[in-house]
Amino acid sequence: MKLKDIVFLTVFLIVAGAGLYLVTTVDVMKKIERVEKITKSILLGVKEGPHEYFPTHAEVTEEELKEINVSKIAEEIGKGITVKKKEKLFEIEKKTKEALHITKQKLEEEVKLKHTKTKARIAKIMKLEDLPQKFKPLKKVLHEPFKMGACELCHVSAGAKPGKLITKKIDDLCYRCHKVRYNKKFDHKPVKQGRCTDCHDPHQSNVNNLIKGKSINDLCLKCHKPGNKKKIKKTVNMKGAFKHKPAEKNCVECHEPHTASFKKLLKDDGKMNLCLDCHSKLEKHVDMKKWIKNVKYKHGAITDSKRKCLECHNPHSTNHKGILKKQQVKMCLSCHNKEVKSDEDGYMLMNMAEHLKKNPVWHKPIKDVKKEGGCAACHNPHGSNHFSILRRSYTTDFYDNVKVMKDFICFKCHKVKKITTKETEKWTKFRDGKVNLHYLHVNSKKGRACRVCHDEHASKYPHLIRRYTEFGGIKFPMRYVGTKTGGSCQPACHKKYEYDRVNQKNKFSEDVFRK
């Protein structure tokens, strides 16, 4: 036999004995009713408690406890009993057995959120067709007491104010049936103040849970949209061109409507954990939780910042792709408007905002964010296995092999034939006649990497040509001069050379391509 069963049995015996003794001296029916009430109270306490709202105790007065004397009860039962008393005892025995046979199932039914027909009968059922005209036509979802026509479960029918609630406070009335009270760390203000009917219609609605609105979002935005009548400061603008799908679908995808353990009534920590609950399970989408954890190079905006995902993203709606808070380049520059320490090697990254300001010729992805993709065209803002959180490989070296260069991030957009075709009139403008000067620079024994001549972000010169390049820790000028059909340069690595696409300036031997 389980401990709970032993407790039940012990309680039954004590209460039954108490009932037998008490009714020998006091009015029988009153004591029988009292015994039944005490029994139910104890059983309910044992079943539900210990708990804030179902403490394990019976509602027994001090006087009743003093009257219960088990030894005296046993002595009294053994004495002679008159016929009249036997009739009383028979009635007591019958009622006591009924009390003892209160089953666990019956107790559970009484605790359940259920408006019973018995209660409804006591409340004098009104037929739906007899309801006042203001309730017609009936809506899709009806509150159970209203559906049963049991108005008196909630309202007073007689007296000076018919229709008045049977309790002073609306939440006290609601909690009579809706047993769960809300007592987590953060409460929705209407819940905290007991204003259940701010959100729920007590009679009927066309939305589940008797919501007062066309939808849950419609209800929420009555208070939480900008310029709301109640002057609530915590507002959400859902009119942006790009909307977060869960927010567009239903506010309660992310928020608890009553009470929560996290700020802003979120279902989990809103800085990252809540986001990753979905963004690690979406179809045709990388498992972001694993990605952020396992990538070699991490973005400090995610790993080191206070707001994590919310540093860059608005969780509701914006006018920027990816529900970014700002246009993508501006978003990046809100941090990269100063020197920032690299997470990779500890070196200081340049002030990119200043660099772009001083150099008017911008790389196309930065210049045309909508068409070319902005910073994210080359960098993965959520982390990468390539340095500088690049989406593909690149190099920091002066020299590199053309076979390796084919996989560079540059050739995500630029055609590889730009560096692999010896002669062309199509693939590049950097040529002398038909001789492809990209091929000449890249395919020799010491192939120059793209970054030797070109700045990846911005420059003062056409084609993102650098003003200075660096070799062995020493900076030297490129001395590039452009013309309509060509140009010239005179860096430290070679004398001044001119080139022209229309009128070839130089003769090239095969030996040149092998150097």
PDB file of N, CA and C in Angstrom, residues 45-113:
ATOM      1  N   GLY A  45      -6.884  18.474   0.187  1.00  0.00           N
ATOM      2  CA  GLY A  45      -5.589  18.955   0.670  1.00  0.00           C
ATOM      3  C   GLY A  45      -4.496  17.941   0.456  1.00  0.00           C
ATOM      4  N   VAL A  46      -4.785  16.675   0.758  1.00  0.00           N
ATOM      5  CA  VAL A  46      -3.783  15.616   0.589  1.00  0.00           C
ATOM      6  C   VAL A  46      -3.444  15.435  -0.888  1.00  0.00           C
ATOM      7  N   LYS A  47      -4.507  15.479  -1.727  1.00  0.00           N
ATOM      8  CA  LYS A  47      -4.312  15.257  -3.161  1.00  0.00           C
ATOM      9  C   LYS A  47      -3.510  16.386  -3.823  1.00  0.00           C
ATOM     10  N   GLU A  48      -3.847  17.637  -3.516  1.00  0.00           N
ATOM     11  CA  GLU A  48      -3.250  18.779  -4.204  1.00  0.00           C
ATOM     12  C   GLU A  48      -2.034  19.364  -3.507  1.00  0.00           C
ATOM     13  N   GLY A  49      -1.965  19.248  -2.206  1.00  0.00           N
ATOM     14  CA  GLY A  49      -0.943  19.962  -1.442  1.00  0.00           C
ATOM     15  C   GLY A  49       0.349  19.207  -1.290  1.00  0.00           C
ATOM     16  N   PRO A  50       1.389  19.782  -0.650  1.00  0.00           N
ATOM     17  CA  PRO A  50       1.301  21.183  -0.207  1.00  0.00           C
ATOM     18  C   PRO A  50       1.444  22.145  -1.386  1.00  0.00           C
ATOM     19  N   HIS A  51       0.644  23.172  -1.416  1.00  0.00           N
ATOM     20  CA  HIS A  51       0.610  24.119  -2.515  1.00  0.00           C
ATOM     21  C   HIS A  51       0.032  25.430  -2.003  1.00  0.00           C
ATOM     22  N   GLU A  52       0.410  26.498  -2.679  1.00  0.00           N
ATOM     23  CA  GLU A  52      -0.034  27.817  -2.223  1.00  0.00           C
ATOM     24  C   GLU A  52      -1.549  27.935  -2.157  1.00  0.00           C
ATOM     25  N   TYR A  53      -2.214  27.279  -3.122  1.00  0.00           N
ATOM     26  CA  TYR A  53      -3.664  27.406  -3.170  1.00  0.00           C
ATOM     27  C   TYR A  53      -4.403  26.159  -2.690  1.00  0.00           C
ATOM     28  N   PHE A  54      -3.703  25.073  -2.467  1.00  0.00           N
ATOM     29  CA  PHE A  54      -4.300  23.863  -1.924  1.00  0.00           C
ATOM     30  C   PHE A  54      -3.442  23.343  -0.770  1.00  0.00           C
ATOM     31  N   PRO A  55      -3.355  24.062   0.338  1.00  0.00           N
ATOM     32  CA  PRO A  55      -2.526  23.613   1.458  1.00  0.00           C
ATOM     33  C   PRO A  55      -3.093  22.330   2.072  1.00  0.00           C
ATOM     34  N   THR A  56      -2.199  21.482   2.578  1.00  0.00           N
ATOM     35  CA  THR A  56      -2.648  20.212   3.153  1.00  0.00           C
ATOM     36  C   THR A  56      -3.152  20.432   4.571  1.00  0.00           C
ATOM     37  N   HIS A  57      -4.418  20.774   4.658  1.00  0.00           N
ATOM     38  CA  HIS A  57      -5.053  20.883   5.966  1.00  0.00           C
ATOM     39  C   HIS A  57      -6.558  20.870   5.764  1.00  0.00           C
ATOM     40  N   ALA A  58      -7.287  20.537   6.830  1.00  0.00           N
ATOM     41  CA  ALA A  58      -8.748  20.577   6.780  1.00  0.00           C
ATOM     42  C   ALA A  58      -9.225  21.818   7.518  1.00  0.00           C
ATOM     43  N   GLU A  59     -10.313  22.382   7.042  1.00  0.00           N
ATOM     44  CA  GLU A  59     -10.852  23.567   7.691  1.00  0.00           C
ATOM     45  C   GLU A  59     -11.697  23.150   8.903  1.00  0.00           C
ATOM     46  N   VAL A  60     -11.024  22.818   9.996  1.00  0.00           N
ATOM     47  CA  VAL A  60     -11.692  22.358  11.219  1.00  0.00           C
ATOM     48  C   VAL A  60     -11.448  23.385  12.319  1.00  0.00           C
ATOM     49  N   THR A  61     -12.493  23.761  13.049  1.00  0.00           N
ATOM     50  CA  THR A  61     -12.331  24.767  14.111  1.00  0.00           C
ATOM     51  C   THR A  61     -11.651  24.156  15.329  1.00  0.00           C
ATOM     52  N   GLU A  62     -11.114  25.018  16.194  1.00  0.00           N
ATOM     53  CA  GLU A  62     -10.443  24.572  17.416  1.00  0.00           C
ATOM     54  C   GLU A  62     -11.415  23.804  18.309  1.00  0.00           C
ATOM     55  N   GLU A  63     -12.665  24.297  18.379  1.00  0.00           N
ATOM     56  CA  GLU A  63     -13.675  23.642  19.224  1.00  0.00           C
ATOM     57  C   GLU A  63     -13.945  22.221  18.760  1.00  0.00           C
ATOM     58  N   GLU A  64     -14.016  22.038  17.431  1.00  0.00           N
ATOM     59  CA  GLU A  64     -14.256  20.700  16.893  1.00  0.00           C
ATOM     60  C   GLU A  64     -13.101  19.757  17.197  1.00  0.00           C
ATOM     61  N   LEU A  65     -11.895  20.280  17.106  1.00  0.00           N
ATOM     62  CA  LEU A  65     -10.729  19.444  17.414  1.00  0.00           C
ATOM     63  C   LEU A  65     -10.715  19.004  18.871  1.00  0.00           C
ATOM     64  N   LYS A  66     -11.129  19.928  19.777  1.00  0.00           N
ATOM     65  CA  LYS A  66     -11.164  19.591  21.205  1.00  0.00           C
ATOM     66  C   LYS A  66     -12.201  18.509  21.490  1.00  0.00           C
ATOM     67  N   GLU A  67     -13.275  18.523  20.697  1.00  0.00           N
ATOM     68  CA  GLU A  67     -14.353  17.553  20.900  1.00  0.00           C
ATOM     69  C   GLU A  67     -13.958  16.143  20.475  1.00  0.00           C
ATOM     70  N   ILE A  68     -13.011  16.062  19.533  1.00  0.00           N
ATOM     71  CA  ILE A  68     -12.634  14.730  19.017  1.00  0.00           C
ATOM     72  C   ILE A  68     -11.724  14.026  20.022  1.00  0.00           C
ATOM     73  N   ASN A  69     -12.236  12.968  20.642  1.00  0.00           N
ATOM     74  CA  ASN A  69     -11.485  12.157  21.606  1.00  0.00           C
ATOM     75  C   ASN A  69     -11.704  10.705  21.218  1.00  0.00           C
ATOM     76  N   VAL A  70     -10.703  10.115  20.601  1.00  0.00           N
ATOM     77  CA  VAL A  70     -10.861   8.772  20.039  1.00  0.00           C
ATOM     78  C   VAL A  70     -11.220   7.744  21.109  1.00  0.00           C
ATOM     79  N   SER A  71     -10.582   7.841  22.285  1.00  0.00           N
ATOM     80  CA  SER A  71     -10.852   6.875  23.380  1.00  0.00           C
ATOM     81  C   SER A  71     -12.301   6.984  23.828  1.00  0.00           C
ATOM     82  N   LYS A  72     -12.755   8.204  23.979  1.00  0.00           N
ATOM     83  CA  LYS A  72     -14.128   8.425  24.431  1.00  0.00           C
ATOM     84  C   LYS A  72     -15.138   7.942  23.391  1.00  0.00           C
ATOM     85  N   ILE A  73     -14.785   8.143  22.123  1.00  0.00           N
ATOM     86  CA  ILE A  73     -15.660   7.675  21.039  1.00  0.00           C
ATOM     87  C   ILE A  73     -15.831   6.158  21.121  1.00  0.00           C
ATOM     88  N   ALA A  74     -14.702   5.442  21.296  1.00  0.00           N
ATOM     89  CA  ALA A  74     -14.747   3.977  21.392  1.00  0.00           C
ATOM     90  C   ALA A  74     -15.584   3.530  22.583  1.00  0.00           C
ATOM     91  N   GLU A  75     -15.446   4.222  23.719  1.00  0.00           N
ATOM     92  CA  GLU A  75     -16.184   3.888  24.945  1.00  0.00           C
ATOM     93  C   GLU A  75     -17.684   4.089  24.735  1.00  0.00           C
ATOM     94  N   GLU A  76     -18.039   5.224  24.070  1.00  0.00           N
ATOM     95  CA  GLU A  76     -19.447   5.537  23.844  1.00  0.00           C
ATOM     96  C   GLU A  76     -20.107   4.524  22.920  1.00  0.00           C
ATOM     97  N   ILE A  77     -19.364   4.102  21.907  1.00  0.00           N
ATOM     98  CA  ILE A  77     -19.925   3.145  20.951  1.00  0.00           C
ATOM     99  C   ILE A  77     -20.257   1.826  21.640  1.00  0.00           C
ATOM    100  N   GLY A  78     -19.453   1.434  22.641  1.00  0.00           N
ATOM    101  CA  GLY A  78     -19.662   0.156  23.361  1.00  0.00           C
ATOM    102  C   GLY A  78     -20.833   0.163  24.317  1.00  0.00           C
ATOM    103  N   LYS A  79     -21.322   1.312  24.692  1.00  0.00           N
ATOM    104  CA  LYS A  79     -22.420   1.399  25.660  1.00  0.00           C
ATOM    105  C   LYS A  79     -23.771   1.048  25.012  1.00  0.00           C
ATOM    106  N   GLY A  80     -24.775   0.865  25.857  1.00  0.00           N
ATOM    107  CA  GLY A  80     -26.110   0.551  25.353  1.00  0.00           C
ATOM    108  C   GLY A  80     -26.664   1.668  24.504  1.00  0.00           C
ATOM    109  N   ILE A  81     -27.319   1.296  23.444  1.00  0.00           N
ATOM    110  CA  ILE A  81     -27.847   2.279  22.521  1.00  0.00           C
ATOM    111  C   ILE A  81     -29.348   2.090  22.367  1.00  0.00           C
ATOM    112  N   THR A  82     -30.087   3.160  22.494  1.00  0.00           N
ATOM    113  CA  THR A  82     -31.553   3.083  22.359  1.00  0.00           C
ATOM    114  C   THR A  82     -31.931   2.922  20.906  1.00  0.00           C
ATOM    115  N   VAL A  83     -33.191   2.543  20.683  1.00  0.00           N
ATOM    116  CA  VAL A  83     -33.682   2.365  19.313  1.00  0.00           C
ATOM    117  C   VAL A  83     -33.583   3.663  18.531  1.00  0.00           C
ATOM    118  N   LYS A  84     -33.922   4.765  19.214  1.00  0.00           N
ATOM    119  CA  LYS A  84     -33.870   6.071  18.554  1.00  0.00           C
ATOM    120  C   LYS A  84     -32.451   6.400  18.097  1.00  0.00           C
ATOM    121  N   LYS A  85     -31.507   6.067  19.027  1.00  0.00           N
ATOM    122  CA  LYS A  85     -30.103   6.341  18.689  1.00  0.00           C
ATOM    123  C   LYS A  85     -29.623   5.422  17.581  1.00  0.00           C
ATOM    124  N   LYS A  86     -30.171   4.160  17.585  1.00  0.00           N
ATOM    125  CA  LYS A  86     -29.772   3.236  16.526  1.00  0.00           C
ATOM    126  C   LYS A  86     -30.184   3.774  15.152  1.00  0.00           C
ATOM    127  N   GLU A  87     -31.393   4.386  15.086  1.00  0.00           N
ATOM    128  CA  GLU A  87     -31.849   4.979  13.826  1.00  0.00           C
ATOM    129  C   GLU A  87     -30.923   6.115  13.397  1.00  0.00           C
ATOM    130  N   LYS A  88     -30.508   6.900  14.392  1.00  0.00           N
ATOM    131  CA  LYS A  88     -29.575   7.998  14.106  1.00  0.00           C
ATOM    132  C   LYS A  88     -28.249   7.450  13.584  1.00  0.00           C
ATOM    133  N   LEU A  89     -27.777   6.395  14.303  1.00  0.00           N
ATOM    134  CA  LEU A  89     -26.490   5.802  13.909  1.00  0.00           C
ATOM    135  C   LEU A  89     -26.551   5.201  12.514  1.00  0.00           C
ATOM    136  N   PHE A  90     -27.684   4.609  12.170  1.00  0.00           N
ATOM    137  CA  PHE A  90     -27.855   4.025  10.839  1.00  0.00           C
ATOM    138  C   PHE A  90     -27.732   5.128   9.761  1.00  0.00           C
ATOM    139  N   GLU A  91     -28.380   6.250  10.076  1.00  0.00           N
ATOM    140  CA  GLU A  91     -28.319   7.379   9.148  1.00  0.00           C
ATOM    141  C   GLU A  91     -26.903   7.929   9.056  1.00  0.00           C
ATOM    142  N   ILE A  92     -26.257   7.975  10.243  1.00  0.00           N
ATOM    143  CA  ILE A  92     -24.852   8.440  10.281  1.00  0.00           C
ATOM    144  C   ILE A  92     -23.965   7.523   9.461  1.00  0.00           C
ATOM    145  N   GLU A  93     -24.158   6.208   9.661  1.00  0.00           N
ATOM    146  CA  GLU A  93     -23.341   5.214   8.962  1.00  0.00           C
ATOM    147  C   GLU A  93     -23.492   5.361   7.446  1.00  0.00           C
ATOM    148  N   LYS A  94     -24.719   5.574   7.010  1.00  0.00           N
ATOM    149  CA  LYS A  94     -25.006   5.731   5.590  1.00  0.00           C
ATOM    150  C   LYS A  94     -24.271   6.946   5.014  1.00  0.00           C
ATOM    151  N   LYS A  95     -24.401   8.060   5.738  1.00  0.00           N
ATOM    152  CA  LYS A  95     -23.756   9.300   5.267  1.00  0.00           C
ATOM    153  C   LYS A  95     -22.234   9.198   5.325  1.00  0.00           C
ATOM    154  N   THR A  96     -21.750   8.556   6.387  1.00  0.00           N
ATOM    155  CA  THR A  96     -20.297   8.403   6.537  1.00  0.00           C
ATOM    156  C   THR A  96     -19.729   7.566   5.405  1.00  0.00           C
ATOM    157  N   LYS A  97     -20.439   6.471   5.047  1.00  0.00           N
ATOM    158  CA  LYS A  97     -19.992   5.623   3.935  1.00  0.00           C
ATOM    159  C   LYS A  97     -19.942   6.426   2.635  1.00  0.00           C
ATOM    160  N   GLU A  98     -20.940   7.285   2.440  1.00  0.00           N
ATOM    161  CA  GLU A  98     -20.953   8.131   1.249  1.00  0.00           C
ATOM    162  C   GLU A  98     -19.729   9.046   1.227  1.00  0.00           C
ATOM    163  N   ALA A  99     -19.423   9.587   2.415  1.00  0.00           N
ATOM    164  CA  ALA A  99     -18.243  10.468   2.525  1.00  0.00           C
ATOM    165  C   ALA A  99     -16.964   9.696   2.237  1.00  0.00           C
ATOM    166  N   LEU A 100     -16.909   8.436   2.783  1.00  0.00           N
ATOM    167  CA  LEU A 100     -15.698   7.625   2.595  1.00  0.00           C
ATOM    168  C   LEU A 100     -15.521   7.174   1.150  1.00  0.00           C
ATOM    169  N   HIS A 101     -16.618   7.135   0.417  1.00  0.00           N
ATOM    170  CA  HIS A 101     -16.545   6.675  -0.964  1.00  0.00           C
ATOM    171  C   HIS A 101     -16.371   7.819  -1.964  1.00  0.00           C
ATOM    172  N   ILE A 102     -15.957   8.985  -1.435  1.00  0.00           N
ATOM    173  CA  ILE A 102     -15.596  10.075  -2.356  1.00  0.00           C
ATOM    174  C   ILE A 102     -14.316   9.650  -3.065  1.00  0.00           C
ATOM    175  N   THR A 103     -14.411   9.367  -4.316  1.00  0.00           N
ATOM    176  CA  THR A 103     -13.254   8.822  -5.051  1.00  0.00           C
ATOM    177  C   THR A 103     -12.305   9.924  -5.502  1.00  0.00           C
ATOM    178  N   LYS A 104     -11.115   9.469  -5.805  1.00  0.00           N
ATOM    179  CA  LYS A 104     -10.101  10.389  -6.307  1.00  0.00           C
ATOM    180  C   LYS A 104     -10.572  11.040  -7.613  1.00  0.00           C
ATOM    181  N   GLN A 105     -11.266  10.251  -8.445  1.00  0.00           N
ATOM    182  CA  GLN A 105     -11.790  10.749  -9.708  1.00  0.00           C
ATOM    183  C   GLN A 105     -12.784  11.878  -9.489  1.00  0.00           C
ATOM    184  N   LYS A 106     -13.647  11.678  -8.467  1.00  0.00           N
ATOM    185  CA  LYS A 106     -14.645  12.693  -8.180  1.00  0.00           C
ATOM    186  C   LYS A 106     -13.995  13.993  -7.723  1.00  0.00           C
ATOM    187  N   LEU A 107     -12.953  13.831  -6.893  1.00  0.00           N
ATOM    188  CA  LEU A 107     -12.228  15.015  -6.428  1.00  0.00           C
ATOM    189  C   LEU A 107     -11.594  15.757  -7.603  1.00  0.00           C
ATOM    190  N   GLU A 108     -10.993  14.988  -8.521  1.00  0.00           N
ATOM    191  CA  GLU A 108     -10.353  15.600  -9.680  1.00  0.00           C
ATOM    192  C   GLU A 108     -11.372  16.338 -10.544  1.00  0.00           C
ATOM    193  N   GLU A 109     -12.563  15.742 -10.660  1.00  0.00           N
ATOM    194  CA  GLU A 109     -13.616  16.383 -11.444  1.00  0.00           C
ATOM    195  C   GLU A 109     -14.033  17.719 -10.839  1.00  0.00           C
ATOM    196  N   GLU A 110     -14.029  17.761  -9.499  1.00  0.00           N
ATOM    197  CA  GLU A 110     -14.418  19.004  -8.832  1.00  0.00           C
ATOM    198  C   GLU A 110     -13.363  20.088  -9.010  1.00  0.00           C
ATOM    199  N   VAL A 111     -12.090  19.668  -9.138  1.00  0.00           N
ATOM    200  CA  VAL A 111     -11.006  20.633  -9.286  1.00  0.00           C
ATOM    201  C   VAL A 111     -10.887  21.116 -10.725  1.00  0.00           C
ATOM    202  N   LYS A 112     -11.279  20.249 -11.681  1.00  0.00           N
ATOM    203  CA  LYS A 112     -11.166  20.583 -13.095  1.00  0.00           C
ATOM    204  C   LYS A 112     -11.909  21.862 -13.434  1.00  0.00           C
ATOM    205  N   LEU A 113     -11.409  22.538 -14.522  1.00  0.00           N
ATOM    206  CA  LEU A 113     -12.123  23.697 -15.056  1.00  0.00           C
ATOM    207  C   LEU A 113     -13.355  23.162 -15.771  1.00  0.00           C
TER     208      LEU A 113
END
